[in-house]
Tab-separated table of C-alpha atoms in Angstrom:
chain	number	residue	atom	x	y	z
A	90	UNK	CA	0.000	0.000	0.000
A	91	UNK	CA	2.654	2.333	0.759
A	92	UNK	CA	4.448	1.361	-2.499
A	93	UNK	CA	1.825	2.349	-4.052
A	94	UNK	CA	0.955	5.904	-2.527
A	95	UNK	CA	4.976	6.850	-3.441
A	96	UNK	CA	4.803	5.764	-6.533
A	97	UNK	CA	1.506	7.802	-7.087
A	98	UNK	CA	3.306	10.570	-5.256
A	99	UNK	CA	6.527	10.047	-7.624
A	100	UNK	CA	3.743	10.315	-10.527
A	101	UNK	CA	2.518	13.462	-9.357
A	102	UNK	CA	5.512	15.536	-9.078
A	103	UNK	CA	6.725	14.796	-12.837
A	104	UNK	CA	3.577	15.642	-13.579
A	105	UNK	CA	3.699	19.210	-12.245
A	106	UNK	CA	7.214	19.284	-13.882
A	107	UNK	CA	5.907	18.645	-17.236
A	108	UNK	CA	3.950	21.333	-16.607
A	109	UNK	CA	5.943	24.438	-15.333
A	110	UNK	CA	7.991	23.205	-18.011
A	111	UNK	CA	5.201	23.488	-20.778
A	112	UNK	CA	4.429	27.074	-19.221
A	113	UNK	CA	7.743	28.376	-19.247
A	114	UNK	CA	7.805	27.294	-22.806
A	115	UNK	CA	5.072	29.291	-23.848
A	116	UNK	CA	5.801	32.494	-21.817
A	117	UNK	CA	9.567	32.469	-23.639
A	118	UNK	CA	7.592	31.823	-27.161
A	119	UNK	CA	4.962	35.099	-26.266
A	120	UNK	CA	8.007	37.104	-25.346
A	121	UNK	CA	10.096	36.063	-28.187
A	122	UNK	CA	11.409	38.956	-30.634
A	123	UNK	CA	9.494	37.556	-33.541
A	124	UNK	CA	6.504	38.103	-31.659
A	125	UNK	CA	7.294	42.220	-31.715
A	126	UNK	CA	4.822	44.518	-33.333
A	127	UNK	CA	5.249	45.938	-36.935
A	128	UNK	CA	7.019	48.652	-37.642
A	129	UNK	CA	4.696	51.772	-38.139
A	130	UNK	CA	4.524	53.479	-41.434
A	131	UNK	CA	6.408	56.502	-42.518
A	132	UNK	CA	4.855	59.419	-41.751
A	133	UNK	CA	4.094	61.479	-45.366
A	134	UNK	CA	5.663	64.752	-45.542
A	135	UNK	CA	3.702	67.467	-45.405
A	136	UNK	CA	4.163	70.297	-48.030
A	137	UNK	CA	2.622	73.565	-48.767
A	138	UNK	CA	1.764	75.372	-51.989
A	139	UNK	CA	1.487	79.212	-52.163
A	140	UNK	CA	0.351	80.424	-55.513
A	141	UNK	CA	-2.184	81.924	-57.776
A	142	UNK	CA	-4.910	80.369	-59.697
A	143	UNK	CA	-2.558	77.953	-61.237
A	144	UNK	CA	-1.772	76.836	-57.485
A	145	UNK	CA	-5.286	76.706	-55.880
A	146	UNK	CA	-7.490	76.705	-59.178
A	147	UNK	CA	-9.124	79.005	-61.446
A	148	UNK	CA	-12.668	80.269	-60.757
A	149	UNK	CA	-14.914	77.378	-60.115
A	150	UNK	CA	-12.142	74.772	-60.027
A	151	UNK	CA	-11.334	72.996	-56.903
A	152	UNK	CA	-7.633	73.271	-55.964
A	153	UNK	CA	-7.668	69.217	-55.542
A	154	UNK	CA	-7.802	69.475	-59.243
A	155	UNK	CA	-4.562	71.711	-59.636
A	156	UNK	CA	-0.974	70.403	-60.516
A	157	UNK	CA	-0.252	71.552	-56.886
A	158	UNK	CA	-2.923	68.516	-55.955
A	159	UNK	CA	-1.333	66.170	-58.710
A	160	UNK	CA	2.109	66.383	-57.263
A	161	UNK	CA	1.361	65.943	-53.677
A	162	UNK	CA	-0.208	62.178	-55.131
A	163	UNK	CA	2.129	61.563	-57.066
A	164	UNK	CA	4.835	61.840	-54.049
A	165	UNK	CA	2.807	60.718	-51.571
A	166	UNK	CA	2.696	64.051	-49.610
A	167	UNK	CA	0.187	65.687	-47.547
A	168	UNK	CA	-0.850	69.119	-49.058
A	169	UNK	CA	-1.511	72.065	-47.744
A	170	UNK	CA	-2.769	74.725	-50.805
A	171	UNK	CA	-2.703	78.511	-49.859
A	172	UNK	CA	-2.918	81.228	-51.840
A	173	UNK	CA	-6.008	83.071	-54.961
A	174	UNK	CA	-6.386	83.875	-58.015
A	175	UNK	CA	-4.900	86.520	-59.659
A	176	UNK	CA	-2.788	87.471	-56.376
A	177	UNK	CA	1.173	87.402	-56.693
A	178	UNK	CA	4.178	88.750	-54.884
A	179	UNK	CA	2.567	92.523	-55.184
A	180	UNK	CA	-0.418	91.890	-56.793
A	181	UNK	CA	-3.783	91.572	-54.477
A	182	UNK	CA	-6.399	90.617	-57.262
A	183	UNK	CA	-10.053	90.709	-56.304
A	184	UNK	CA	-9.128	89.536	-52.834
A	185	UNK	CA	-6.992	92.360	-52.178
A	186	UNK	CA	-4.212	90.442	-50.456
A	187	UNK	CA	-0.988	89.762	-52.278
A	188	UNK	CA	1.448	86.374	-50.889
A	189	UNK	CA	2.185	87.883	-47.921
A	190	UNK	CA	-0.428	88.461	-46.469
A	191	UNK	CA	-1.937	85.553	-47.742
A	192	UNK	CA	0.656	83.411	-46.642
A	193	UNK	CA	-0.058	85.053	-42.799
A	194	UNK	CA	-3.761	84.743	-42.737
A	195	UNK	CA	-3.837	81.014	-44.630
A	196	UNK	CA	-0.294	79.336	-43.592
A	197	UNK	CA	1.798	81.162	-40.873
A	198	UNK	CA	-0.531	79.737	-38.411
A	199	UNK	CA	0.105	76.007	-38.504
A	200	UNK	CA	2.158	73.747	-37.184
A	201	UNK	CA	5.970	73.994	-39.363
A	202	UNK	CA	6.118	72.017	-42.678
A	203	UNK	CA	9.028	69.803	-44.531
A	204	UNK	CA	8.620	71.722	-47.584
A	205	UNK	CA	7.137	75.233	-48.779
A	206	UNK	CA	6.637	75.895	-52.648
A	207	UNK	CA	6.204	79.402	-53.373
A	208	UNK	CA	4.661	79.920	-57.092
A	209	UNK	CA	3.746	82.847	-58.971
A	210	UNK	CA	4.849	86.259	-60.986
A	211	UNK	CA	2.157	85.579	-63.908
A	212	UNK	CA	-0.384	88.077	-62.705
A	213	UNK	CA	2.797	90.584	-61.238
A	214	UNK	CA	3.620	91.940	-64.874
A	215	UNK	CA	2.021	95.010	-64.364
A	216	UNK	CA	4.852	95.659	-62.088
A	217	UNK	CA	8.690	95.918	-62.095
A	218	UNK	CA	10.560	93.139	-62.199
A	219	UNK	CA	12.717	94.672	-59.818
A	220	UNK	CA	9.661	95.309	-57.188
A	221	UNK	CA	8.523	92.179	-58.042
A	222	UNK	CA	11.794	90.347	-57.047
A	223	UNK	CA	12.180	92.264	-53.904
A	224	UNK	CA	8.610	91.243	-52.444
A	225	UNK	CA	9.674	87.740	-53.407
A	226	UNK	CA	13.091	88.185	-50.686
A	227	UNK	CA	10.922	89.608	-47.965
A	228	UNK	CA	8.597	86.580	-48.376
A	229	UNK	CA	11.238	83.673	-48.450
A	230	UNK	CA	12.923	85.237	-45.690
A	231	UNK	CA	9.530	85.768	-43.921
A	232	UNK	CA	8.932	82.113	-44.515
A	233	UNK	CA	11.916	81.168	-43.226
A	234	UNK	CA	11.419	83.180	-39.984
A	235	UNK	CA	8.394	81.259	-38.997
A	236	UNK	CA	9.966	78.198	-40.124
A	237	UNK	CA	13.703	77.622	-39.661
A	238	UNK	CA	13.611	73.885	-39.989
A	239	UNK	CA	11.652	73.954	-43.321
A	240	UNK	CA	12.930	73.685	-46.821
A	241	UNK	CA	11.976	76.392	-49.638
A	242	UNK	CA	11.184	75.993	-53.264
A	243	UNK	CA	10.635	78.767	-55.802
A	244	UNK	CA	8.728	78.041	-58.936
A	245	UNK	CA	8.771	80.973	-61.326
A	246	UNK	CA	5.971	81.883	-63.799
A	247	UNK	CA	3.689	79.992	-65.509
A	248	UNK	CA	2.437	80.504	-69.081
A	249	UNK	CA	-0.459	79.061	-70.779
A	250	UNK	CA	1.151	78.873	-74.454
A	251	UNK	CA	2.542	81.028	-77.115
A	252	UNK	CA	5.646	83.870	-76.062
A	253	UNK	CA	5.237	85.388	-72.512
A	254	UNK	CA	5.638	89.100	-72.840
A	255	UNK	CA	9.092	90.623	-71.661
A	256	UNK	CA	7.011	91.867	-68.361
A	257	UNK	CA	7.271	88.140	-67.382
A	258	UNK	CA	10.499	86.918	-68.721
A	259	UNK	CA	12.382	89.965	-66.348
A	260	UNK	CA	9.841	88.686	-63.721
A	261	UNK	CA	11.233	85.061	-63.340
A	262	UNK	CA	14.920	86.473	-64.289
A	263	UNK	CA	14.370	88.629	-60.794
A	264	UNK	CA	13.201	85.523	-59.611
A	265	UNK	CA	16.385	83.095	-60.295
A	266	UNK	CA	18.065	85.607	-58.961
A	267	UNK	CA	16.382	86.563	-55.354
A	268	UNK	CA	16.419	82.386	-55.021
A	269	UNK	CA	20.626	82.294	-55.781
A	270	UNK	CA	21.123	84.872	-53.180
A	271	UNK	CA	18.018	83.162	-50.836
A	272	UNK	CA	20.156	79.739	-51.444
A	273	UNK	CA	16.422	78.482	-52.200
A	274	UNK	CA	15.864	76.157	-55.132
A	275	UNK	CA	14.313	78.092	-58.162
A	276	UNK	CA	12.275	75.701	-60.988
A	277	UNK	CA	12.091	78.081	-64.175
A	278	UNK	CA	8.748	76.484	-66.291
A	279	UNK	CA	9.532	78.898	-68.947
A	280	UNK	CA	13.051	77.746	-69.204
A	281	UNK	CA	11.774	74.069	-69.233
A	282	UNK	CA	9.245	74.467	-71.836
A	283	UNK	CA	6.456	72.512	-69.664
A	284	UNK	CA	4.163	74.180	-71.843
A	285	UNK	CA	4.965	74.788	-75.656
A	286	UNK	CA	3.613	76.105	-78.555
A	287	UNK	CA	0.360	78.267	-79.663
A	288	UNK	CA	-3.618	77.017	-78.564
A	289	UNK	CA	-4.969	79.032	-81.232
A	290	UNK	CA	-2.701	77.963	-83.672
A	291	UNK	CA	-2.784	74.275	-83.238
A	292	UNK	CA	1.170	73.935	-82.254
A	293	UNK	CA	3.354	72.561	-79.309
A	294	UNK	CA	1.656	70.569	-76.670
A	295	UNK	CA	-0.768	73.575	-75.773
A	296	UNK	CA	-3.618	72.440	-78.003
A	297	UNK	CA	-4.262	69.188	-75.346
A	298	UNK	CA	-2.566	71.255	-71.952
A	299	UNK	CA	-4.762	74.682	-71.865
A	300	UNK	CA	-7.761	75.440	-71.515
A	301	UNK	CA	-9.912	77.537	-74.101
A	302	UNK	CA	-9.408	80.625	-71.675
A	303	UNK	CA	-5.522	80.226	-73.542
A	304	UNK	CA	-4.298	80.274	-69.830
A	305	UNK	CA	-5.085	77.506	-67.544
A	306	UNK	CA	-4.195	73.924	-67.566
A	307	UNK	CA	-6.807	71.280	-68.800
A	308	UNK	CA	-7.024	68.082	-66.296
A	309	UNK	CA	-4.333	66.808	-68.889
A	310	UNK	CA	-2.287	70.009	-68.300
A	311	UNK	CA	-2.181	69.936	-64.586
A	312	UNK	CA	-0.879	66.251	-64.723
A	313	UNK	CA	1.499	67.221	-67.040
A	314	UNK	CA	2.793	70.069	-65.153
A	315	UNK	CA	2.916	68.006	-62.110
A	316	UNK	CA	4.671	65.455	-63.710
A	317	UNK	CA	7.592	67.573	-64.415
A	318	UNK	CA	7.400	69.275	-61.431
A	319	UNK	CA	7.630	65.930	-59.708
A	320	UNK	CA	10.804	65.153	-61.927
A	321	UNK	CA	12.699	68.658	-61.272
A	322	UNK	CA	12.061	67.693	-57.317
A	323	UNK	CA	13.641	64.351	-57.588
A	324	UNK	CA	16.688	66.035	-59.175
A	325	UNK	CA	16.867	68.344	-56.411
A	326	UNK	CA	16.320	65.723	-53.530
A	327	UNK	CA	12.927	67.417	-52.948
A	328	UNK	CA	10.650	64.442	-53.395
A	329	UNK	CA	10.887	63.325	-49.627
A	330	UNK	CA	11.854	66.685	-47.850
């Protein structure tokens, strides 16, 4: 009889061996490395636009339909699109507010970007180039007085087809050269050729690119001219600021 209680008791105690062992086993195998969470996902940078109508849209166009929308899909940004039509660096359009103060009231506000692209001088040309160049310093250093930590862009002028006047070629000449002295990037569209050629007259690409207006960008256009922008910022390391 008592043989048989030891061996019972002898039974017992492997038993309860087995099974801190089996428990101990799984504990290591829920704490084990491969067991750690995923990585989260890059966070997209965040980018914002300051323009004129070719920026945030033409009258009764949403600016989700610009190039300025186009490019922030295409690199996987988040936009933020400040800025009206027919406003520029001294120009204040209907709105009465040129970049600056646009730029305060829509922008200054938030919380600091990666990236700022600052586009415009089309609707300046009533003005000096000179005046024109020197409200675009005060804003890129005003930009970069709010935001040290952010990265600048400048495009120059955009043109819907055909020759721009002289007014505009000075304009984004004063441009290139307030960006060299800024140490800001500077795109030049006009240099580039993004859009070529006449609308009335059936040449270059501005037949399928602008709109009947002989200004704007059609849907086409705008994915067009964010296609190139989106190549010029790859050059410059700008995709991903």
């Amino acid at each position: 009889m008592r043989r048989r209680a030891v061996r019972c008791a002898a039974a017992a105690v492997v038993l309860l061996a087995l099974a801190g062992c089996g428990g101990t086993e799984r504990r290591a195998r829920a704490e084990s490395p491969s067991r750690a969470p995923k990585r989260q996902a890059a966070r997209a940078p965040v980018v914002m636009f300051l323009g004129d109508s070719y920026t945030t849209g033409k009258l009764g166009q949403i600016p989700e339909q610009t190039y300025a929308a186009e490019t922030a899909r295409l690199l996987g940004w988040q936009p933020i699109i400040g800025g009206y039509r027919r406003t520029g660096f001294i120009a204040k359009g209907q709105i009465g507010k040129n970049f600056a103060q646009l730029f305060t009231e829509q922008l200054a506000w938030r919380p600091a970007p990666d990236l700022v692209i600052v586009s415009g001088g089309h609707n300046d040309r009533r003005y000096s180039a000179q005046a024109v160049g020197e409200a675009a310093r005060q804003l890129l250093g005003g930009v970069h007085r709010q935001w040290s930590t952010a990265r600048l862009l400048l495009i120059g002028p955009l043109w819907g087809g055909g020759d721009p006047p002289k007014a505009v070629t000075a304009i984004r000449d004063a441009m290139g050269e307030v960006a060299a002295e800024s140490q800001v990037p500077f795109i030049d569209p006009l240099g580039e050729q993004w859009i070529t050629g006449d609308r009335d007259k059936g040449t270059g690409n501005a037949p399928q690119y602008i709109l009947p207006d002989g200004t704007h960008p059609t849907t086409a256009g705008a994915r067009h001219i964010a296609e190139r922008l989106a190549a010029d910022l790859r050059t410059r390391g700008l995709a991903r600021p």
